[in-house]
Coordinates of C-alpha atoms and ligand atoms in Angstrom, one line a residue:
M28 CA -32.1 16.6 28.9
M29 CA -30.0 13.8 30.3
I30 CA -29.8 10.6 28.1
N31 CA -30.9 7.8 30.3
T32 CA -28.1 5.3 29.4
A33 CA -24.8 4.4 30.8
F34 CA -21.9 4.9 28.4
N35 CA -19.1 2.4 28.7
M36 CA -15.8 1.8 27.1
T37 CA -15.1 -1.5 25.4
I38 CA -12.0 -3.2 26.6
D39 CA -11.2 -6.8 25.7
G40 CA -14.7 -7.3 24.5
R41 CA -16.3 -6.2 27.7
A42 CA -18.1 -3.0 28.9
E43 CA -16.0 -1.0 31.3
N44 CA -16.7 2.2 33.2
S45 CA -14.5 4.3 35.4
S46 CA -14.8 6.1 38.7
D47 CA -13.6 9.3 37.0
Q48 CA -16.3 10.8 34.7
I49 CA -16.4 13.6 32.0
A50 CA -19.5 15.6 31.2
V51 CA -20.7 15.7 27.6
V52 CA -22.5 18.9 26.7
N53 CA -25.2 19.5 24.0
P54 CA -23.8 22.5 22.0
A55 CA -27.3 23.7 21.2
T56 CA -28.4 24.0 24.8
E57 CA -25.2 23.8 26.8
A58 CA -26.9 21.2 29.0
V59 CA -25.0 18.2 30.2
V60 CA -26.5 15.2 28.3
A61 CA -24.4 12.4 29.7
T62 CA -21.2 11.5 31.5
I63 CA -18.5 9.2 30.1
P64 CA -15.7 7.3 31.6
D65 CA -12.3 9.0 31.8
C66 CA -9.9 6.2 30.9
S67 CA -7.0 5.7 33.3
Q68 CA -3.5 4.8 32.3
G69 CA -4.1 1.3 33.7
Q70 CA -7.2 0.9 31.6
L71 CA -5.5 2.1 28.5
D72 CA -2.6 -0.3 29.2
R73 CA -5.2 -3.1 29.4
A74 CA -6.9 -2.1 26.2
V75 CA -3.6 -2.1 24.4
A76 CA -2.6 -5.4 25.9
A77 CA -6.0 -6.8 24.8
A78 CA -5.4 -5.6 21.3
R79 CA -1.9 -7.1 21.4
A80 CA -3.2 -10.4 22.6
A81 CA -5.9 -10.5 19.9
F82 CA -3.5 -9.6 17.1
P83 CA -2.1 -13.1 16.2
G84 CA -5.6 -14.6 16.1
W85 CA -7.1 -11.8 14.1
R86 CA -4.2 -11.7 11.7
A87 CA -4.6 -15.4 11.1
T88 CA -8.3 -15.1 10.5
S89 CA -9.0 -15.5 6.8
Y90 CA -9.4 -12.4 4.6
A91 CA -12.9 -13.6 3.8
D92 CA -13.8 -13.8 7.4
R93 CA -12.5 -10.3 8.1
Q94 CA -14.5 -9.0 5.1
A95 CA -17.5 -10.6 6.6
A96 CA -16.8 -8.9 9.9
L97 CA -16.7 -5.5 8.2
R98 CA -20.0 -6.3 6.5
A99 CA -21.5 -7.2 9.8
I100 CA -20.3 -3.9 11.3
G101 CA -22.0 -2.1 8.4
A102 CA -25.2 -4.0 9.0
L103 CA -25.2 -3.2 12.7
V104 CA -24.6 0.5 12.1
A105 CA -27.4 0.6 9.6
E106 CA -29.7 -1.3 12.0
H107 CA -29.1 1.1 14.8
A108 CA -29.0 4.3 12.7
E109 CA -32.0 5.9 14.5
E110 CA -30.5 5.5 17.9
L111 CA -27.0 6.6 16.8
K112 CA -28.5 9.6 15.0
Q113 CA -30.1 10.8 18.2
L114 CA -26.9 10.5 20.1
L115 CA -24.9 12.2 17.4
T116 CA -27.2 15.2 17.2
A117 CA -27.3 15.5 21.0
E118 CA -23.5 15.5 21.3
Q119 CA -22.3 17.1 18.1
G120 CA -25.1 19.6 17.3
K121 CA -25.7 18.7 13.6
P122 CA -29.3 18.5 12.4
H123 CA -30.9 15.1 12.6
A124 CA -30.9 14.7 8.8
A125 CA -27.2 15.4 8.6
A126 CA -26.6 13.0 11.6
L127 CA -28.6 10.3 9.9
A128 CA -26.7 10.9 6.6
E129 CA -23.4 10.5 8.5
I130 CA -24.5 7.2 10.1
Q131 CA -25.8 5.8 6.8
A132 CA -22.6 6.9 5.0
A133 CA -20.6 5.1 7.7
A134 CA -22.6 1.9 7.2
W135 CA -22.2 2.0 3.4
W136 CA -18.6 2.9 3.6
I137 CA -17.4 0.0 5.6
G138 CA -19.2 -2.4 3.2
V139 CA -17.3 -0.9 0.3
V140 CA -14.0 -1.2 2.2
A141 CA -14.8 -4.8 2.8
D142 CA -14.7 -5.4 -1.0
Q143 CA -11.1 -4.1 -1.3
Q144 CA -8.3 -6.4 -2.1
L145 CA -4.6 -6.1 -1.1
P146 CA -2.3 -6.3 -4.1
E147 CA 0.6 -8.7 -4.4
T148 CA 3.6 -7.8 -6.6
V149 CA 5.7 -10.5 -8.2
S150 CA 9.1 -9.8 -9.8
D151 CA 11.2 -12.3 -11.8
A152 CA 13.8 -9.6 -12.8
M153 CA 16.6 -11.3 -10.8
P154 CA 17.8 -14.5 -12.4
G155 CA 17.1 -17.5 -10.2
Q156 CA 14.7 -15.7 -7.9
R157 CA 11.0 -15.0 -7.7
S158 CA 10.3 -12.1 -5.4
V159 CA 6.8 -11.8 -4.0
T160 CA 5.8 -8.6 -2.1
R161 CA 2.6 -8.7 0.0
H162 CA 1.2 -6.3 2.5
V163 CA 1.0 -7.5 6.1
P164 CA -0.6 -5.8 9.1
L165 CA 1.3 -3.6 11.5
G166 CA -0.1 -4.8 14.8
V167 CA -1.9 -2.5 17.3
V168 CA -3.3 0.6 15.7
G169 CA -4.3 3.6 17.9
A170 CA -7.0 5.7 16.3
I171 CA -7.7 9.2 17.3
V172 CA -10.9 10.9 16.0
P173 CA -12.1 14.6 16.0
W174 CA -15.5 16.0 16.8
N175 CA -16.8 17.1 13.4
F176 CA -17.8 13.7 11.9
P177 CA -17.2 11.3 14.9
V178 CA -18.9 8.2 13.5
L179 CA -17.8 8.4 9.9
L180 CA -14.2 9.2 10.6
A181 CA -14.0 6.4 13.2
I182 CA -15.3 4.0 10.5
W183 CA -12.7 5.3 8.0
K184 CA -10.1 3.9 10.5
I185 CA -11.9 0.8 11.8
G186 CA -12.6 -0.6 8.3
P187 CA -9.2 -0.7 6.6
A188 CA -7.3 -1.4 9.9
L189 CA -9.4 -4.5 10.8
L190 CA -9.7 -5.7 7.2
T191 CA -5.9 -5.8 6.8
G192 CA -5.5 -7.8 10.1
N193 CA -4.6 -5.2 12.7
T194 CA -6.3 -4.8 16.0
M195 CA -7.3 -1.4 17.4
V196 CA -7.7 1.0 20.3
L197 CA -9.9 3.9 19.2
K198 CA -10.5 7.2 21.1
P199 CA -13.3 9.6 20.1
S200 CA -13.0 13.3 20.9
P201 CA -14.0 14.1 24.5
F202 CA -16.6 16.4 23.0
T203 CA -18.3 13.7 20.9
P204 CA -17.8 10.2 22.5
L205 CA -21.4 9.0 22.9
A206 CA -22.3 7.5 19.5
T207 CA -18.8 5.9 19.3
L208 CA -19.0 4.3 22.8
R209 CA -22.4 3.0 21.9
L210 CA -21.0 1.6 18.6
G211 CA -18.3 -0.1 20.6
E212 CA -20.9 -1.9 22.7
L213 CA -22.9 -2.9 19.7
L214 CA -19.8 -4.3 18.0
Q215 CA -18.9 -6.6 20.9
S216 CA -21.4 -9.0 19.3
V217 CA -19.6 -9.3 16.0
L218 CA -15.9 -9.0 16.8
P219 CA -13.6 -11.3 18.9
P220 CA -12.6 -9.7 22.3
G221 CA -9.7 -7.3 22.0
V222 CA -9.9 -6.7 18.2
L223 CA -11.6 -3.3 18.6
N224 CA -11.3 -1.5 22.0
I225 CA -12.9 1.9 22.5
V226 CA -11.6 4.2 25.2
S227 CA -12.8 7.6 26.2
G228 CA -11.2 10.3 28.2
G229 CA -10.1 13.9 28.5
D230 CA -7.1 15.8 27.2
A231 CA -4.6 13.4 28.8
L232 CA -5.7 10.3 26.9
G233 CA -4.6 11.3 23.3
P234 CA -1.0 11.9 24.5
M235 CA -1.1 8.7 26.5
M236 CA -1.9 6.9 23.3
S237 CA 0.6 8.6 21.0
E238 CA 3.3 8.0 23.6
H239 CA 2.3 4.3 24.3
G240 CA 5.2 2.0 23.7
D241 CA 3.1 -1.0 22.6
I242 CA 1.0 0.9 19.9
D243 CA 2.5 0.3 16.5
K244 CA 0.7 3.0 14.5
I245 CA -1.4 6.1 15.1
S246 CA -4.1 7.0 12.7
F247 CA -4.9 10.5 13.6
T248 CA -7.5 13.0 12.4
G249 CA -7.5 16.4 13.9
S250 CA -5.8 19.8 13.8
T251 CA -2.3 20.4 12.4
A252 CA -1.1 21.7 15.8
T253 CA -2.1 18.4 17.5
G254 CA -0.7 16.4 14.6
R255 CA 2.7 17.9 15.2
R256 CA 2.5 16.8 18.8
V257 CA 1.5 13.3 17.8
M258 CA 4.4 13.1 15.4
A259 CA 6.9 14.2 18.1
S260 CA 5.7 11.6 20.6
A261 CA 5.5 8.8 18.0
A262 CA 9.2 9.1 17.5
A263 CA 10.0 7.2 20.7
N264 CA 9.1 3.8 19.3
L265 CA 9.0 4.8 15.6
K266 CA 5.2 4.5 15.3
R267 CA 3.8 4.6 11.8
L268 CA 1.6 7.6 11.3
T269 CA -1.3 8.6 9.2
L270 CA -2.1 12.3 9.9
E271 CA -5.3 13.8 8.4
L272 CA -5.0 17.4 9.6
G273 CA -6.4 20.9 9.0
G274 CA -7.0 22.7 5.8
N275 CA -7.7 26.2 4.4
D276 CA -9.3 25.1 1.1
A277 CA -9.6 27.7 -1.7
A278 CA -12.6 27.7 -4.0
I279 CA -11.7 29.5 -7.2
V280 CA -14.6 30.8 -9.3
L281 CA -13.6 31.5 -12.9
P282 CA -15.2 34.4 -14.8
D283 CA -17.3 32.1 -17.0
A284 CA -19.1 30.4 -14.1
K285 CA -22.9 30.8 -14.1
V286 CA -23.8 32.3 -10.7
A287 CA -27.4 30.8 -10.9
D288 CA -25.9 27.3 -11.2
I289 CA -23.1 27.5 -8.6
A290 CA -24.3 29.8 -5.8
E291 CA -26.2 27.0 -4.0
P292 CA -23.4 24.3 -4.1
L293 CA -20.8 27.0 -3.3
F294 CA -22.8 28.0 -0.3
W295 CA -22.9 24.5 1.0
A296 CA -19.2 23.9 0.1
A297 CA -18.4 26.5 2.8
F298 CA -21.2 26.0 5.3
T299 CA -22.1 22.3 5.5
N300 CA -21.8 21.2 9.1
S301 CA -21.6 24.9 10.1
G302 CA -18.2 25.1 8.3
Q303 CA -16.8 22.4 10.5
V304 CA -15.4 20.3 7.7
C305 CA -11.7 19.7 7.1
V306 CA -12.4 20.2 3.3
A307 CA -14.9 23.1 3.6
A308 CA -14.2 25.9 1.2
K309 CA -12.6 28.4 3.6
R310 CA -11.3 31.0 1.1
M311 CA -13.5 31.9 -1.8
F312 CA -11.6 33.6 -4.7
V313 CA -14.2 35.1 -7.1
H314 CA -13.3 36.8 -10.4
D315 CA -13.9 40.5 -10.2
S316 CA -16.4 40.3 -13.1
I317 CA -18.9 38.2 -11.2
Y318 CA -17.9 39.1 -7.6
D319 CA -20.9 41.3 -6.9
E320 CA -23.5 39.0 -8.5
L321 CA -22.2 35.9 -6.6
S322 CA -21.8 37.6 -3.3
A323 CA -25.5 38.9 -3.5
A324 CA -26.6 35.3 -4.3
L325 CA -24.7 33.9 -1.3
V326 CA -26.2 36.6 1.0
E327 CA -29.7 35.7 -0.3
I328 CA -29.2 32.0 0.4
A329 CA -27.8 32.8 3.9
G330 CA -31.0 34.7 4.6
R331 CA -33.2 31.7 4.1
V332 CA -31.1 29.0 5.9
R333 CA -32.4 28.3 9.4
I334 CA -29.8 27.8 12.2
G335 CA -30.9 26.1 15.3
D336 CA -31.0 23.1 17.6
G337 CA -30.3 20.0 15.4
A338 CA -33.2 18.2 17.0
D339 CA -35.6 20.8 15.5
P340 CA -36.5 19.5 12.0
D341 CA -36.5 23.0 10.6
S342 CA -32.8 23.6 11.4
A343 CA -30.5 23.3 8.3
L344 CA -27.4 24.2 10.3
G345 CA -26.6 23.6 14.0
P346 CA -24.3 25.3 16.4
V347 CA -20.5 25.3 16.6
Q348 CA -19.6 22.1 18.4
N349 CA -17.9 23.2 21.6
R350 CA -17.2 26.3 23.7
A351 CA -13.5 26.6 22.8
Q352 CA -14.2 26.4 19.1
Y353 CA -17.1 28.9 19.5
E354 CA -14.7 31.3 21.3
R355 CA -12.1 30.9 18.5
V356 CA -14.7 31.6 15.8
K357 CA -16.0 34.7 17.7
A358 CA -12.5 35.9 18.2
M359 CA -11.9 35.6 14.5
I360 CA -15.1 37.6 13.7
A361 CA -14.1 40.2 16.3
D362 CA -10.6 40.5 14.7
S363 CA -12.3 41.2 11.3
R364 CA -14.6 43.8 12.9
A365 CA -11.6 45.5 14.6
A366 CA -9.8 45.6 11.3
G367 CA -12.7 47.3 9.7
H368 CA -13.7 44.5 7.3
R369 CA -17.3 44.7 5.9
F370 CA -19.7 41.9 6.7
L371 CA -22.0 41.1 3.8
T372 CA -24.1 39.1 6.2
G373 CA -23.7 37.8 9.8
G374 CA -21.0 39.0 12.1
E375 CA -23.1 39.0 15.2
P376 CA -22.7 35.8 17.2
G377 CA -25.6 35.1 19.6
E378 CA -25.3 35.3 23.4
G379 CA -26.6 31.8 23.9
P380 CA -27.5 29.4 25.3
G381 CA -26.0 27.4 22.6
Y382 CA -22.9 28.0 20.5
F383 CA -24.7 29.6 17.6
V384 CA -22.9 31.7 15.0
P385 CA -24.8 33.1 12.0
V386 CA -23.5 32.5 8.5
T387 CA -20.9 35.2 8.1
L388 CA -19.5 36.5 4.8
V389 CA -16.6 38.9 4.9
D390 CA -16.2 41.2 2.0
N391 CA -12.8 41.0 0.4
P392 CA -10.5 41.2 3.4
P393 CA -6.7 41.3 2.8
D394 CA -5.0 37.9 2.5
E395 CA -3.0 38.6 5.6
A396 CA -6.2 38.9 7.7
R397 CA -6.8 36.1 10.3
V398 CA -10.1 35.3 8.7
V399 CA -8.2 34.4 5.4
A400 CA -4.9 33.1 6.7
E401 CA -6.2 30.8 9.4
E402 CA -8.6 27.9 9.3
A403 CA -11.9 29.3 10.7
F404 CA -13.6 25.9 11.2
G405 CA -16.9 27.6 11.7
P406 CA -19.6 29.4 9.6
V407 CA -17.3 32.3 8.6
L408 CA -16.1 32.8 5.0
P409 CA -14.0 35.5 3.3
L410 CA -14.9 36.3 -0.3
L411 CA -11.8 37.4 -2.1
R412 CA -11.7 39.3 -5.4
Y413 CA -9.1 38.4 -8.0
H414 CA -8.4 39.7 -11.5
D415 CA -6.3 37.1 -13.2
I416 CA -6.1 33.4 -12.7
D417 CA -2.3 33.2 -12.1
E418 CA -2.8 35.6 -9.3
A419 CA -5.7 33.5 -7.9
V420 CA -3.6 30.3 -8.1
A421 CA -0.6 31.9 -6.4
R422 CA -2.8 33.2 -3.6
A423 CA -4.6 29.9 -3.1
N424 CA -1.3 28.1 -2.9
A425 CA 0.2 30.6 -0.4
S426 CA -0.7 28.5 2.6
E427 CA 1.0 26.0 4.9
Y428 CA -2.1 23.8 4.3
G429 CA -2.7 21.6 1.2
L430 CA -5.8 19.6 1.9
G431 CA -8.4 20.3 -0.8
G432 CA -9.7 22.9 -3.1
S433 CA -12.3 23.5 -5.8
V434 CA -12.6 25.2 -9.2
W435 CA -15.9 26.4 -10.6
S436 CA -16.4 27.1 -14.3
S437 CA -18.7 26.4 -17.3
D438 CA -15.7 24.9 -19.0
P439 CA -14.6 21.8 -17.1
A440 CA -11.4 21.4 -19.2
A441 CA -10.3 25.0 -18.3
A442 CA -11.1 24.2 -14.7
A443 CA -9.1 21.0 -14.8
E444 CA -6.0 23.0 -15.9
V445 CA -6.4 25.2 -12.9
A446 CA -7.0 22.2 -10.6
E447 CA -3.7 20.7 -11.6
R448 CA -1.9 23.8 -10.5
L449 CA -3.3 23.6 -6.9
E450 CA -0.9 22.2 -4.3
T451 CA -3.5 20.1 -2.5
G452 CA -4.3 16.4 -2.1
T453 CA -7.8 16.8 -3.5
V454 CA -9.4 19.2 -6.0
W455 CA -13.1 19.2 -7.1
I456 CA -14.4 20.7 -10.3
N457 CA -17.9 22.3 -9.9
S458 CA -18.4 20.5 -6.6
A459 CA -16.8 20.2 -3.2
Q460 CA -16.4 18.1 -0.1
G461 CA -17.4 14.8 -1.8
L462 CA -15.0 12.1 -0.5
T463 CA -15.4 8.5 -1.4
P464 CA -14.1 5.1 -0.2
F465 CA -12.8 4.5 -3.8
A466 CA -10.2 7.3 -4.0
A467 CA -7.2 8.4 -1.9
F468 CA -7.7 11.4 0.3
A469 CA -4.3 12.9 1.3
G470 CA -3.1 16.1 2.8
H471 CA -0.2 17.9 1.1
K472 CA 2.1 20.2 3.0
Q473 CA 1.1 20.6 6.6
S474 CA -2.4 19.1 6.0
G475 CA -1.1 15.7 6.7
I476 CA 1.0 12.6 6.1
G477 CA -0.2 9.6 4.3
A478 CA -3.7 9.0 3.0
E479 CA -7.1 7.6 3.9
N480 CA -9.5 5.8 1.6
G481 CA -8.8 4.1 -1.7
L482 CA -6.0 1.6 -2.1
D483 CA -3.5 4.1 -0.7
G484 CA -5.6 4.3 2.5
L485 CA -5.7 0.6 2.8
L486 CA -2.0 0.2 2.4
E487 CA -1.4 2.7 5.2
F488 CA -2.4 -0.1 7.7
T489 CA 0.2 -2.5 6.3
V490 CA 3.9 -2.9 5.8
P491 CA 5.4 -4.6 2.7
Q492 CA 6.9 -8.0 3.2
T493 CA 9.0 -9.5 0.4
I494 CA 9.7 -13.2 0.2
H495 CA 12.4 -14.2 -2.3
H496 CA 11.6 -17.7 -3.6
P497 CA 14.0 -19.8 -5.6
A498 CA 12.8 -19.6 -9.2
Ligands
NAD19 P1 -7.9 18.3 17.7 O1 -6.6 18.2 17.1 O2 -8.1 19.3 18.8 O3 -8.3 16.9 18.3 C1 -8.4 15.7 17.6 C2 -8.3 14.5 18.5 O4 -6.9 14.5 19.0 C3 -9.2 14.5 19.6 O5 -9.7 13.2 19.8 C4 -8.3 15.0 20.8 O6 -8.8 14.5 22.1 C5 -7.0 14.4 20.4 N1 -5.8 15.0 21.0 C6 -5.7 16.2 21.5 N2 -4.4 16.5 21.9 C7 -3.7 15.3 21.6 C8 -2.3 15.0 21.7 N3 -1.4 15.8 22.2 N4 -2.0 13.7 21.3 C9 -2.9 12.9 20.8 N5 -4.2 13.2 20.7 C10 -4.6 14.4 21.1 O7 -8.9 18.6 16.5 P2 -10.4 18.8 16.6 O8 -10.6 20.3 17.1 O9 -11.1 17.7 17.3 O10 -10.9 18.8 15.1 C11 -10.8 19.9 14.3 C12 -9.6 19.8 13.4 O11 -9.5 18.6 12.7 C13 -9.6 20.9 12.3 O12 -8.3 21.4 12.1 C14 -9.9 20.1 11.0 O13 -9.5 20.6 9.8 C15 -9.3 18.8 11.3 N6 -9.9 17.7 10.5 C16 -9.2 17.1 9.5 C17 -9.7 16.1 8.8 C18 -8.9 15.5 7.7 O14 -9.3 14.4 7.3 N7 -7.9 16.1 7.2 C19 -11.0 15.7 9.1 C20 -11.7 16.3 10.1 C21 -11.1 17.3 10.8

């Protein structure tokens, strides 16, 4: 069903469309739900110029006024949660309840960010000098967002960038632009023109941004492969970069874990958002002594989870978000089948319409198998037997990724010892996926550069400036 609204970009505080349009498809039905503007180079140049022109004024706006602006953004998002939820489910596929939770999290998050303060460091160590280091904005930030949590991940960038005095040009994924474009229109009422520009487009627009000579920083969330390309093109004008990239998180289940307590949270650690979460558990290492019991419990849960159109209130999981990702997930399952792996459940993707893949559990495939070595980013999980913890830690760490991980045990202290040995930016004990605005979220190894959230995340939108005063 077509959504009966025009979706416009926001450039210099005004709605703008384009003669070139891109179709947005509902992944549950494969029907076109709307078309969006395909931003031209000229329009991007104007968005960047608007952000540049707005920068001196926004930077000079008091911190308290910028905090108030963030709170106003949070209030508007909350006020329009129902409308944004409908758009998010239609474009992304996630169930209404999950879409609403994402919108509400975004509204709350930006309010928490508004409370953050930038530190100032004073040093009197040099005789006759008092050195004060503060953190000043970078200028124009280009924000590039993926399709799994379009609204929340946009807010992660908008909040700290604007609070610290930067202006922004933000691009949603071509697969999930609707809620973000609508958000841009709503925010025209609370932000001065040019402070936040939202542009939409196809595959050409991301590179146009990362190559743009008048963007000072790119804050990028997406795949590691694209992150490498962003980094290469950022070299031309030495753009600052924050890269939040892919992951292949290990969940390590210790032998003393109580299956009845952990099966449900472990299931959702892997399958929330149909596995399309950067910090989803993507390799589950289970001690040999409880492997059979835990795998049976996970199969039982999979059997009662309804997969369907996110607009249907009975659906707990939606489809894979887009055709290309659906084909990648299907190819990974086909590869496992060809290699003779056993499926504990699932393994038979539907024929459509809709990009539906059943929850698929693969029984102890070898570590070299694609389903283990690669990020599935879909509802496919390998369960992996291990015998001793050193072996499990070594196998978990044998990855180019280093995003997150989790350890599950009845003994949190023993789990914490294992957690410290994981080469990842985040580790959870007896939980997974919970990210907060209060703590840094950083990818180690090829999962990223820099951090989002917490003070570290705020500082990523600044550069230090030291002023040496006479003592
Ligand atoms: P993607 O890399 O294909 O696209 C991400 C964004 O980059 C999109 O907006 C896309 O249009 C844009 N883009 C594509 N090519 C570009 C280029 N050459 N230059 C600049 N921009 C370009 O990622 P995706 O498929 O949308 O998202 C899935 C991936 O994102 C997964 O690997 C997942 O793990 C990762 N992810 C990471 C985090 C995190 O915080 N670490 C969070 C969510 C998703």
